Amino acid sequence: MAIIIDNNIETIVQGVTGTNAALHTKFMLEYGTKIVGGVTPGKVGQEVEGIPVYDTVMDCLAEHPNATVSSVWVPPRFAKDAILEAIDAGIKTIIVITERIPVHDMLYARCVAQEKGIMIIGGNTPGVISPGKALIGMLPKIAFQPGRIGTVARSGAVTYYVANSLNLAGLGESTSVGLGGDPILGTNFEDVLRLFEHDDETDAVVMAGEIGGVYEELAAPYIKEMSKPVIAYITGKAAPQGKRLGHAGAIIEGKMGTAASKIIALEKYGALIAQTLSEIPGLVKKTLGRDVS
Amino acid sequence: MAIIIDNNIETIVQGVTGTNAALHTKFMLEYGTKIVGGVTPGKVGQEVEGIPVYDTVMDCLAEHPNATVSSVWVPPRFAKDAILEAIDAGIKTIIVITERIPVHDMLYARCVAQEKGIMIIGGNTPGVISPGKALIGMLPKIAFQPGRIGTVARSGAVTYYVANSLNLAGLGESTSVGLGGDPILGTNFEDVLRLFEHDDETDAVVMAGEIGGVYEELAAPYIKEMSKPVIAYITGKAAPQGKRLGHAGAIIEGKMGTAASKIIALEKYGALIAQTLSEIPGLVKKTLGRDVS
Amino acid sequence: MRLYEYEAKRIFARRGLPVPPGVVIDRNSYQNLDKVIYPVVIKAQAFAGGRGKSGLIQFASDHTEALEKISNLLGQEHAGYTIDRVLVEQKITIKQELYLAVIIDRLEHRYLIMTSRQGGVEIEEVAQTSPQALLKYHLNPGSVIAPFMARKVASGLRLNGPLLNAGTELVLGLYRLFLGYDCKVAEINPLVVSDDDRLFALDAKVDLDEDAMYRHPDLKELGITARHEVGELTERERIAKRAGIPYVDLDGDIGVFPGGAGFGIAAIDLIQHYGGRPANFMDSGGAPTQEKLRTMLGLLLDNPRVKAIFGARFGGISRCDDWARAVVQYVVENRPTKPMIMRMAGNMEEQGRKIIEQAKSVHAEFFKKIKVYAYDMPIEEVIKETIRAAQEEKQ
Amino acid sequence: MRLYEYEAKRIFARRGLPVPPGVVIDRNSYQNLDKVIYPVVIKAQAFAGGRGKSGLIQFASDHTEALEKISNLLGQEHAGYTIDRVLVEQKITIKQELYLAVIIDRLEHRYLIMTSRQGGVEIEEVAQTSPQALLKYHLNPGSVIAPFMARKVASGLRLNGPLLNAGTELVLGLYRLFLGYDCKVAEINPLVVSDDDRLFALDAKVDLDEDAMYRHPDLKELGITARHEVGELTERERIAKRAGIPYVDLDGDIGVFPGGAGFGIAAIDLIQHYGGRPANFMDSGGAPTQEKLRTMLGLLLDNPRVKAIFGARFGGISRCDDWARAVVQYVVENRPTKPMIMRMAGNMEEQGRKIIEQAKSVHAEFFKKIKVYAYDMPIEEVIKETIRAAQEEKQ
């Protein structure tokens, strides 16, 4: 079984009637993801790509009691409420596509989720894909192929390029997880590394971090405990200080969050550092000592 | 061992520098209660009746780590904070003398206390006395004598008159508990009945209720489970509807909280009803079938 | 403290909750009627359930009809109170009547949002006849309400489409009003959907916590001040309130001068039990000053209905000597002629007794009808003697 | 988003936190100096630690001295930015310097109140040299602060007597400001006790969450608008911001036109890794419109420093055909002469390729220096080619 999502999970889409959400609902369905319902307040009775729309998550789960995963596509000012609603209704995994959620909102939602043992991924995640099984989010399916390498990254496009370079080298992904570009994340590198470590469909992990925050540094000590190799690719070496680079979380604040500090920490605990995207597949193959696909 | 307070407990006084609190600190000390410290913000270094004053409960407990009981005498607008402070600092029993605490404040404090397993008595309680052992609050010692009857009442003066009539008949009290006259109480009749039921120094219980709220009705079913007799005295039969009678909690709201409804409930579950104060000692003696002192 | 409908609706309007456009009219403000749009509903401002059945709610389709019905209502007596004001509102055409309230659940010690699709009737009735029609949502004290929670409530009322969002806003608004004004009850019954698919609070019931009113200075701006939980104060009650003395007028002839609220309640019971009729409830509170004690005595002795005074002091917080001093000073200054039968026990009893004995020896004539018993006299005997004294006075 | 000291102090003042009386002076408001009481402190408004050591904080005892020092400071360059304003404050005589801050603890994901009796120095230093001098109090996200908690914090600073209550109010106020304005940091360093036993926030550091500024319309009243986390925007950055495009000027010669912020960061790294110099960071965001894509291209091509463009589109959320259409339209309308080396892969790649091929066949002369590679061309090869193209252009 793949981590986080698999081909047997049932999922719902919050904010399903929005343009992006509707488009990607289509893509997800095409990929085979089991979307059972959508939620947009005030729009009960409508359909999106044949999926029924409900006013509340509670109403939706009343009709589809097996849904355990939700993706959240609502505008940032409604994201906190959408997450809290999902938790209240009994959703177990919440994949938050919405970007630029106010920091205090996300801290609060994260706190509630943690108290109740709920997994939040994101905000500003491109989503999660277990190639050939299920896709939740807006990752382009063309960038991924089934395989035995787990990948985890902060950024969406980097997630695609990492998988792309693995695929071009004949490797594939067990699951690819986008943590998200926002500064406060529901799930961080260490959480996902732990999942991959215990996943028997994964042989090695590629983690792609970027400037800002301390999630990479925090994960470093766990890498030493892992039985599986970790290849790390950190971006932002050329980044200026004190300026957000697109992602709300991608900023060097004072001495915190530089690419150098992350690389030093990861290397210290045994991660193999890739300087470029193109180095990644070579390092994976070298560390596994064999050709895997 | 008596219920709630005994001669070995150490106690502190919040709001100790107020006129009433200072006076009753004197009376409590004279009675033998072990007051180890007082708290009034901004007054560290002062003394009240030889007791040192601290700025915060935390500071006080740092010096007197064995104190487990606090009495709260601060003005109503500070009561919630004083209770929360006591809970935060690790106090286990909080006796709230302050009256007319805003309802929402008391509900909140009660909720926090309950989550943490802390006992609040009051607000607007005259206090608790275990005659001959300890007194916390402002009960006049002259009204009480050691004995084997537990008493519990909403009102202060009624607590005195009940004990007074027991004493005049040669009976005495194991512990007398004032629940308080405010509408939201930290501890209610049932809680105290349970304590008396399991107290081997108590043979029978006198409970004195009054109009307003439903605490008497809620306690009634437990009386049936008790092995000890309960004599109930309920006041407010002559009270008009919709008017607060002195105590914030003493009001008949719609059909709720009448003396009649309380008496019917209590009688149904086996309490003996005293129509007047003077009937109480006779009923106690009759039900115990002997002369106890 | 229960508000009149028009007061509750002023708070609603301030918080942006939808109420029908309307004006308040009393005997001096008939001109407000010029501002209404007909047809109108005329609602007598009184604390009464079932106002419709009692004729306290009327309809008018033009100015003449409205004027006639209003002047008819103003001044009417209802359940002991005079109707001083009516609320005149534009008539809303009702498509559906719902129920929405936020209250304190006294059993659970939590907040409770209650809704029902059966609005416009007494909610207690609904609770008894069809409890499944009542939806309940609990919240912890002090907690904010998340919008999704409000939406759940609105959705439970089966509001949908644009009405779902309007309903969500209304639930949010009512809950925040409940929390923000320290309410014990904030109820809308009926909450109506109009024929043009809008929501209106057709009636509004708000019950404030008098002890928290200091936190809400804006209530004064809205003309809302402290009074009885339900109903207006009498003249004596107003005087007492100003002096900080809990005091309620009753219709008997025995003035009650107790110490402490709880025993005050017991005292009026006992007087009634032994065949007397109390003239009042009173509470001296924790530790009354001498001045306050004298005001209290004045309230009783100046009341023409009062024939005799029952007094009791169990010196606890308060001291017997202070009490005795106040009584003596009042008696010497005011020379009351009504009998006063009292008991004094507790802290500083001996000192108090000396003060009274000395005053008696100097001013024997003022103390002819005044008795002050001690610890050994059961309180109920004192009550019985007061009842006898009152009966003698009447003859 | 880091505020200038004077902006932070305006928020402090609005919330009733004690700041020394002072005025802000720029080149056009020297007259404000008439309002100050001497002696004064003159503080250059710049984002820099250790302003004292860099001469950015000066003192003056009269008007002449103040004028001279201010005109000296205004216009100075500091760490890449011009000093446009000074804050002139009445000088406070300091008895004691303390430290107080509310921040987000990124490890614990909770709020953190930090205090130290060693104020006026960098707190990181205190944390390293005497960690026991740093007191920490955690609170859960979104939770209100109880007054007793604030008192505990003030008491931990060993404030007592009347200062304890002033300190309690200050902690309450700072925490509420932190929560109320969606701050990431609200810091007072030093918090001083003056010789007359009053508390003052002598310096103020506030870091706002730009993504929550929509909740605080009053910031605009205070003249506070969105900009870089630290520092002002360049002209191009301002244009980009208005168009909703994350864009940061760098000092190289290769314009970067990526899709997605994360790969934008990777791209400037890779350009540098292979010996090139990026001219900018840019992010097209989730699913950019064609108009936005054209604005982005314009920002790069109109920049005289830019010699060549590196472009990349991995069609995910966004589609290759939309991207191709935007590129073609821009090229046809603006006929850029700089080389553009790009790669397009992903969703709707085939359709996109057709659009470009067709345009090339019609307008071959505009596309001479433009290449659009496909899925099979590794992205780093595209970067290397762009670097070569830029070098050729320079010659």
Coordinates of N, CA and C in Angstrom, one line a residue, chain A residues 20 23-24 27 76-77 99-105 107-108 110-111 115 138-143 145 155 157-158 160-161 164 167-168 182-185 188 210-215 218 233-251 253 256 275-279, chain D residues 81 104-111 124 140-143 178-179 182-184 207 209-212 214-215 228-232 237 246 248-250 259-263 265-266 268-270 272-274 278 281 283 285-287 312-317 319 343 346-347 349 375-376 378-380:
Chain A
N20 N -10.5 26.3 -10.9 CA -9.3 25.4 -10.8 C -9.8 24.0 -10.2
L23 N -11.6 22.0 -12.7 CA -10.7 21.4 -13.8 C -10.0 20.2 -13.2
H24 N -9.4 20.4 -12.0 CA -8.6 19.3 -11.5 C -9.4 18.1 -11.0
F27 N -9.4 16.1 -13.9 CA -8.1 15.4 -14.1 C -8.0 14.3 -13.1
P76 N -8.0 31.7 0.2 CA -7.2 31.7 1.5 C -8.0 32.2 2.7
R77 N -8.9 33.2 2.5 CA -9.6 33.6 3.7 C -10.6 32.6 4.3
E99 N -3.2 28.5 -1.3 CA -1.9 29.1 -1.0 C -2.1 30.4 -0.3
R100 N -1.0 30.9 0.4 CA -1.0 32.1 1.1 C -2.1 32.2 2.2
I101 N -2.3 31.2 2.9 CA -3.2 31.2 4.1 C -2.5 32.0 5.2
P102 N -3.3 32.9 5.8 CA -2.7 33.7 6.9 C -2.0 32.7 7.9
V103 N -0.8 33.1 8.4 CA 0.0 32.3 9.3 C -0.8 31.9 10.5
H104 N -1.5 32.9 11.1 CA -2.2 32.5 12.4 C -3.3 31.6 12.1
D105 N -3.9 31.7 11.0 CA -5.0 30.7 10.6 C -4.5 29.3 10.6
L107 N -1.7 28.1 11.8 CA -1.2 27.6 13.1 C -2.4 27.1 13.9
Y108 N -3.5 27.8 13.9 CA -4.7 27.4 14.6 C -5.2 26.0 14.1
R110 N -3.7 23.8 12.4 CA -2.7 22.8 12.6 C -2.8 22.3 14.1
C111 N -3.0 23.2 15.0 CA -3.1 22.9 16.4 C -4.3 22.0 16.7
E115 N -4.2 18.0 17.8 CA -4.9 17.5 19.0 C -5.8 16.3 18.7
M138 N -3.1 18.9 -7.9 CA -3.0 19.4 -9.3 C -1.7 19.1 -10.0
L139 N -1.1 18.0 -9.5 CA 0.2 17.5 -10.1 C -0.1 17.0 -11.5
P140 N 0.7 17.3 -12.5 CA 0.5 16.8 -13.9 C 0.9 15.3 -14.0
K141 N 0.0 14.5 -14.4 CA 0.2 13.1 -14.4 C 1.4 12.7 -15.2
I142 N 1.7 13.5 -16.3 CA 2.8 13.2 -17.2 C 4.2 13.2 -16.5
A143 N 4.3 13.9 -15.4 CA 5.6 14.0 -14.7 C 5.9 12.8 -13.9
Q145 N 5.8 8.4 -12.9 CA 5.7 7.0 -13.3 C 5.8 6.2 -12.1
S155 N 8.0 22.5 -3.1 CA 7.5 23.2 -4.2 C 6.8 22.3 -5.2
A157 N 6.5 22.7 -8.8 CA 7.2 22.5 -10.0 C 8.5 21.7 -9.7
V158 N 9.1 21.9 -8.6 CA 10.3 21.1 -8.3 C 9.9 19.6 -8.1
Y160 N 7.7 18.2 -9.9 CA 7.6 17.6 -11.2 C 9.0 17.4 -11.8
Y161 N 9.9 18.4 -11.7 CA 11.2 18.2 -12.3 C 12.0 17.1 -11.6
N164 N 10.5 14.1 -13.0 CA 10.9 14.1 -14.4 C 12.3 13.6 -14.6
N167 N 12.4 9.9 -13.9 CA 11.8 9.1 -15.0 C 12.7 9.0 -16.3
L168 N 13.3 10.2 -16.6 CA 14.2 10.2 -17.7 C 15.3 9.2 -17.5
D182 N 3.8 27.3 1.7 CA 3.4 28.2 2.7 C 4.4 28.1 3.9
P183 N 4.5 29.1 4.7 CA 5.5 29.0 5.8 C 5.1 28.1 6.9
I184 N 3.8 27.9 7.2 CA 3.4 27.0 8.2 C 2.8 25.8 7.5
L185 N 3.3 24.6 7.7 CA 2.9 23.4 7.0 C 2.2 22.4 8.0
N188 N 5.4 18.0 7.7 CA 6.8 18.4 7.3 C 7.6 17.2 6.9
E210 N 13.8 24.0 0.2 CA 14.1 25.3 -0.3 C 14.3 26.2 0.9
I211 N 14.8 27.4 0.6 CA 15.1 28.4 1.6 C 13.8 28.7 2.4
G212 N 14.0 29.1 3.7 CA 12.9 29.5 4.5 C 12.5 28.5 5.5
G213 N 12.2 28.9 6.7 CA 11.8 28.0 7.8 C 12.9 27.0 8.2
V214 N 12.5 26.0 9.0 CA 13.5 25.1 9.5 C 13.1 23.7 9.4
Y215 N 12.1 23.4 8.5 CA 11.6 22.0 8.4 C 12.7 21.1 7.9
L218 N 15.0 20.4 10.8 CA 14.4 19.6 11.8 C 14.3 18.1 11.4
Y233 N 18.0 17.7 -2.2 CA 18.2 18.7 -3.2 C 17.7 20.0 -2.6
I234 N 18.5 21.0 -2.3 CA 18.0 22.2 -1.7 C 18.2 23.4 -2.6
T235 N 17.2 24.2 -2.8 CA 17.3 25.3 -3.7 C 17.3 26.6 -2.9
G236 N 17.8 27.6 -3.5 CA 17.8 29.0 -2.9 C 19.2 29.4 -2.6
K237 N 20.2 28.7 -3.1 CA 21.6 29.1 -2.8 C 21.9 30.6 -3.3
A238 N 21.2 30.9 -4.4 CA 21.4 32.2 -5.0 C 20.4 33.3 -4.5
A239 N 19.6 32.9 -3.5 CA 18.5 33.8 -3.1 C 19.0 34.9 -2.3
P240 N 18.4 36.1 -2.4 CA 18.7 37.3 -1.6 C 18.0 37.1 -0.2
Q241 N 18.6 37.9 0.7 CA 18.0 37.8 2.1 C 16.8 38.7 2.2
G242 N 15.8 38.3 3.1 CA 14.7 39.2 3.4 C 13.7 39.4 2.3
K243 N 13.7 38.6 1.3 CA 12.7 38.8 0.2 C 12.0 37.5 -0.1
R244 N 10.7 37.5 -0.1 CA 10.0 36.3 -0.3 C 10.1 36.0 -1.8
L245 N 10.4 34.7 -2.1 CA 10.5 34.3 -3.5 C 9.3 33.5 -3.9
G246 N 8.2 34.2 -4.2 CA 7.0 33.6 -4.7 C 6.2 32.8 -3.6
H247 N 6.8 31.8 -3.0 CA 6.2 31.1 -1.9 C 6.2 32.0 -0.7
A248 N 5.1 32.0 0.0 CA 5.1 32.7 1.3 C 6.1 32.3 2.2
G249 N 6.5 31.0 2.1 CA 7.5 30.4 3.1 C 8.9 30.5 2.6
A250 N 9.1 30.9 1.4 CA 10.5 30.9 0.8 C 11.1 32.3 1.1
I251 N 11.7 32.4 2.3 CA 12.3 33.7 2.6 C 13.4 33.4 3.7
E253 N 15.1 34.7 6.7 CA 14.8 35.7 7.8 C 16.0 35.7 8.7
M256 N 18.2 32.7 9.7 CA 17.4 31.4 9.6 C 17.0 31.1 8.2
Q275 N 23.6 18.6 -6.2 CA 23.8 20.1 -6.4 C 22.8 20.5 -7.5
T276 N 22.5 19.6 -8.4 CA 21.5 20.0 -9.5 C 20.5 18.9 -9.6
L277 N 19.4 19.3 -10.4 CA 18.4 18.3 -10.6 C 18.9 17.0 -11.3
S278 N 19.8 17.3 -12.2 CA 20.3 16.2 -13.1 C 21.2 15.2 -12.3
E279 N 21.7 15.7 -11.1 CA 22.5 14.8 -10.3 C 21.7 13.7 -9.5
Chain D
Y81 N 20.0 50.7 1.0 CA 18.8 51.6 1.0 C 19.1 53.0 1.5
I104 N 6.2 33.9 16.9 CA 5.8 32.5 16.6 C 6.9 31.6 16.7
D105 N 6.8 30.6 17.6 CA 7.8 29.6 17.7 C 7.7 28.5 16.6
R106 N 8.6 28.6 15.6 CA 8.4 27.8 14.4 C 8.7 26.3 14.7
L107 N 9.4 26.0 15.8 CA 9.6 24.6 16.1 C 8.3 24.0 16.8
E108 N 7.7 24.8 17.7 CA 6.6 24.2 18.5 C 5.3 24.5 17.8
H109 N 5.3 25.4 16.8 CA 4.0 25.9 16.1 C 3.1 26.5 17.2
R110 N 3.7 27.2 18.1 CA 2.8 27.9 19.1 C 3.3 29.3 19.2
Y111 N 2.5 30.1 19.9 CA 3.0 31.5 20.2 C 4.0 31.4 21.4
E124 N 19.5 37.2 20.4 CA 20.2 35.9 20.1 C 21.5 35.8 20.9
N140 N -1.2 28.6 23.1 CA -1.7 27.9 21.9 C -2.1 29.0 20.8
P141 N -2.0 28.6 19.6 CA -2.4 29.5 18.5 C -3.8 30.0 18.7
G142 N -4.1 31.3 18.5 CA -5.4 31.8 18.5 C -5.9 32.1 19.9
S143 N -5.2 31.6 21.0 CA -5.8 31.7 22.3 C -5.6 33.1 22.9
F178 N -0.2 41.6 18.8 CA 0.4 40.5 18.1 C -0.7 39.7 17.4
L179 N -1.7 39.3 18.2 CA -2.8 38.5 17.7 C -3.7 39.4 16.8
D182 N -2.2 40.1 13.3 CA -1.6 39.0 12.6 C -0.1 39.2 12.5
C183 N 0.6 39.4 13.6 CA 2.0 39.6 13.6 C 2.8 38.3 13.6
K184 N 3.9 38.3 13.0 CA 4.9 37.2 13.2 C 5.8 37.5 14.3
D207 N 6.7 42.5 12.8 CA 6.8 41.8 11.5 C 5.4 41.3 11.2
D209 N 2.2 39.6 8.9 CA 1.9 38.6 7.9 C 1.3 39.3 6.7
E210 N 2.0 39.4 5.6 CA 1.5 40.1 4.4 C 0.2 39.4 4.0
D211 N 0.1 38.1 4.1 CA -1.1 37.4 3.6 C -2.3 37.7 4.5
A212 N -2.2 38.3 5.6 CA -3.4 38.6 6.4 C -3.7 40.1 6.5
Y214 N -5.2 41.9 4.5 CA -6.6 42.3 4.1 C -7.5 42.4 5.3
R215 N -7.2 41.8 6.4 CA -8.0 41.8 7.6 C -7.8 43.1 8.4
H228 N 8.4 44.4 0.4 CA 9.2 43.3 0.8 C 9.1 43.0 2.2
E229 N 9.5 41.8 2.6 CA 9.6 41.4 4.0 C 10.5 42.4 4.7
V230 N 11.7 42.7 4.1 CA 12.6 43.7 4.6 C 12.9 44.6 3.4
G231 N 12.7 45.8 3.5 CA 13.1 46.8 2.5 C 12.1 47.2 1.5
E232 N 12.4 48.2 0.7 CA 11.5 48.8 -0.2 C 11.5 48.0 -1.6
E237 N 9.7 46.0 -9.4 CA 9.0 45.2 -8.4 C 7.6 45.7 -8.1
P246 N 4.7 37.8 -8.3 CA 5.9 37.8 -7.4 C 7.2 37.9 -8.3
V248 N 11.3 39.6 -8.0 CA 12.4 40.3 -7.3 C 13.6 40.5 -8.2
D249 N 14.0 41.8 -8.2 CA 15.2 42.2 -9.0 C 16.5 41.6 -8.5
L250 N 17.3 40.9 -9.3 CA 18.6 40.5 -8.9 C 19.6 41.3 -9.9
G259 N 7.8 28.7 -14.6 CA 6.5 28.5 -14.1 C 6.6 28.0 -12.7
G260 N 6.0 28.7 -11.8 CA 6.1 28.2 -10.4 C 7.2 28.8 -9.6
A261 N 6.9 29.1 -8.4 CA 7.9 29.8 -7.5 C 9.0 28.8 -7.2
G262 N 8.7 27.6 -6.9 CA 9.8 26.7 -6.4 C 10.8 26.5 -7.5
F263 N 10.3 26.3 -8.7 CA 11.3 26.1 -9.8 C 12.0 27.4 -10.1
I265 N 13.1 29.4 -7.9 CA 14.2 29.5 -7.0 C 15.3 28.5 -7.5
A266 N 14.8 27.3 -8.0 CA 15.8 26.3 -8.5 C 16.5 26.9 -9.7
I268 N 17.3 30.1 -10.6 CA 18.3 31.0 -10.4 C 19.6 30.3 -9.8
D269 N 19.3 29.3 -9.0 CA 20.5 28.5 -8.5 C 21.2 27.8 -9.6
L270 N 20.4 27.2 -10.5 CA 21.1 26.4 -11.6 C 21.8 27.4 -12.6
Q272 N 23.3 30.1 -11.7 CA 24.5 30.5 -11.1 C 25.5 29.3 -11.1
H273 N 24.9 28.1 -10.8 CA 25.7 26.9 -10.8 C 26.5 26.7 -12.1
Y274 N 25.9 27.0 -13.2 CA 26.5 26.8 -14.5 C 27.2 28.1 -15.0
P278 N 21.6 35.4 -12.8 CA 20.1 35.7 -13.0 C 19.8 37.2 -12.8
F281 N 14.2 37.0 -9.9 CA 13.3 35.9 -9.6 C 11.9 36.2 -10.0
D283 N 7.7 34.4 -10.5 CA 6.8 33.3 -10.3 C 5.5 33.6 -11.0
G285 N 2.9 31.9 -10.6 CA 1.7 31.5 -9.8 C 1.0 30.3 -10.3
G286 N -0.1 30.0 -9.8 CA -0.9 28.8 -10.1 C -1.2 28.7 -11.6
A287 N -2.2 29.4 -12.1 CA -2.6 29.2 -13.5 C -2.7 30.6 -14.0
A312 N 10.7 28.3 -18.9 CA 10.4 26.9 -18.7 C 8.9 26.9 -18.3
R313 N 8.2 25.9 -18.9 CA 6.8 25.7 -18.6 C 6.6 24.2 -18.5
F314 N 6.3 23.8 -17.2 CA 5.9 22.4 -17.1 C 4.4 22.4 -16.9
G315 N 3.7 22.1 -17.9 CA 2.2 22.3 -17.9 C 1.5 21.4 -16.9
G316 N 1.1 21.9 -15.8 CA 0.4 21.1 -14.8 C -1.0 21.8 -14.6
I317 N -1.1 22.6 -13.7 CA -2.3 23.5 -13.5 C -2.5 24.3 -14.8
R319 N -1.6 25.3 -18.7 CA -1.6 24.4 -19.9 C -0.6 25.0 -20.9
R343 N 11.8 25.9 -22.6 CA 11.4 24.5 -22.7 C 10.0 24.4 -22.3
G346 N 4.6 18.9 -20.7 CA 3.4 18.7 -19.8 C 2.1 18.7 -20.5
N347 N 1.1 19.1 -19.8 CA -0.3 19.1 -20.3 C -0.4 20.0 -21.6
E349 N 1.0 19.7 -24.4 CA 2.3 20.1 -25.0 C 2.2 20.1 -26.6
Y375 N 9.9 18.0 -24.0 CA 10.1 17.1 -22.9 C 11.4 16.3 -22.9
D376 N 11.9 16.0 -24.1 CA 13.1 15.2 -24.1 C 14.4 16.0 -23.9
P378 N 16.7 17.9 -21.5 CA 16.8 18.1 -20.0 C 16.9 19.6 -19.7
I379 N 16.3 20.0 -18.7 CA 16.1 21.5 -18.4 C 17.5 22.1 -18.2
E380 N 18.4 21.4 -17.7 CA 19.7 22.0 -17.4 C 20.5 22.3 -18.7

